[in-house]
Amino acid sequence: MKRNKEETFELGYIDVPKEYFKLEKNKKDVLCLKIIDMLLHQIDDQVDPIINRIDLLDEIMESSIESNLEDENYEVAAVFSDIRKILNEPTD
């Protein structure tokens, strides 16, 4: 679904719906997983496969959270924080 600019905010090159913060947790998780998938594809294309891509993405998220908080981009930092929580969830 294509959204206009008034309904989204940018997360890097990704437009996130402003209603993100009103979504139920499972819908937020789905959106975060889509963002993770997009970011991992970029990492796969640009980073040596010897590097653990999940660890790298986690480091990128941590750094991005800090820099966006410093720049007062709280919405972006919150989405990165949600992504980071998913990345660090224990797997069975």
Coordinates of C-alpha atoms in Angstrom, one line a residue:
M1 CA 0.0 0.0 0.0
K2 CA 1.5 3.3 -1.1
R3 CA 1.2 6.1 1.5
N4 CA 1.7 9.8 1.0
K5 CA 4.5 11.7 2.8
E6 CA 2.2 13.2 5.5
E7 CA 1.4 9.6 6.7
T8 CA 5.0 8.4 7.0
F9 CA 8.3 9.3 8.5
E10 CA 11.7 8.3 7.0
L11 CA 13.8 5.5 8.6
G12 CA 16.9 5.8 6.4
Y13 CA 15.4 5.1 3.0
I14 CA 12.4 3.4 4.4
D15 CA 9.0 5.2 4.9
V16 CA 7.4 4.0 8.1
P17 CA 3.7 4.8 8.7
K18 CA 3.2 7.4 11.4
E19 CA 0.4 5.2 12.7
Y20 CA 3.2 2.7 13.7
F21 CA 3.0 3.8 17.3
K22 CA -0.7 3.0 17.4
L23 CA -0.3 -0.5 15.9
E24 CA -0.7 -3.7 18.0
K25 CA 2.6 -5.4 18.9
N26 CA 2.2 -8.2 16.3
K27 CA 1.7 -5.6 13.5
K28 CA 4.7 -3.7 14.7
D29 CA 6.7 -6.9 14.7
V30 CA 5.6 -7.7 11.1
L31 CA 6.8 -4.2 10.0
C32 CA 10.0 -4.5 11.9
L33 CA 10.7 -8.0 10.4
K34 CA 10.2 -6.5 6.9
I35 CA 12.7 -3.8 7.7
I36 CA 15.1 -6.3 9.1
D37 CA 14.8 -8.3 5.9
M38 CA 15.5 -5.3 3.7
L39 CA 18.5 -4.3 5.8
L40 CA 19.9 -7.9 5.8
H41 CA 19.7 -7.9 2.0
Q42 CA 21.7 -4.8 1.9
I43 CA 24.3 -6.2 4.3
D44 CA 24.5 -9.4 2.2
D45 CA 25.2 -7.3 -0.9
Q46 CA 27.8 -5.1 0.7
V47 CA 29.6 -7.0 3.6
D48 CA 32.0 -10.0 3.5
P49 CA 30.0 -13.1 4.4
I50 CA 32.5 -14.0 7.1
I51 CA 31.0 -11.3 9.3
N52 CA 28.0 -12.3 11.3
R53 CA 25.2 -10.3 9.7
I54 CA 22.9 -10.4 12.7
D55 CA 25.6 -9.1 15.1
L56 CA 26.5 -6.4 12.6
L57 CA 22.8 -5.3 12.2
D58 CA 22.5 -5.2 16.0
E59 CA 25.6 -3.0 16.2
I60 CA 24.1 -0.7 13.5
M61 CA 20.8 -0.5 15.4
E62 CA 22.6 0.4 18.6
S63 CA 24.6 3.1 17.0
S64 CA 21.5 4.4 15.1
I65 CA 19.5 4.5 18.2
E66 CA 22.1 6.6 20.0
S67 CA 22.6 9.0 17.0
N68 CA 18.9 9.5 16.5
L69 CA 18.3 10.2 20.2
E70 CA 21.1 12.8 20.0
D71 CA 19.4 14.3 17.0
E72 CA 16.0 14.2 18.7
N73 CA 14.6 11.8 16.1
Y74 CA 12.7 9.9 18.7
E75 CA 10.3 8.1 16.3
V76 CA 13.2 6.7 14.3
A77 CA 15.1 5.7 17.5
A78 CA 11.9 3.9 18.8
V79 CA 11.6 1.9 15.7
F80 CA 15.3 1.0 15.7
S81 CA 14.8 0.0 19.4
D82 CA 11.9 -2.3 18.5
I83 CA 14.0 -3.9 15.7
R84 CA 16.8 -4.4 18.2
K85 CA 14.5 -6.1 20.6
I86 CA 13.5 -8.6 17.9
L87 CA 17.1 -9.2 16.9
N88 CA 18.0 -10.0 20.5
E89 CA 15.0 -12.2 21.3
P90 CA 16.1 -15.7 22.4
T91 CA 15.4 -18.4 19.8
D92 CA 14.4 -21.9 20.8

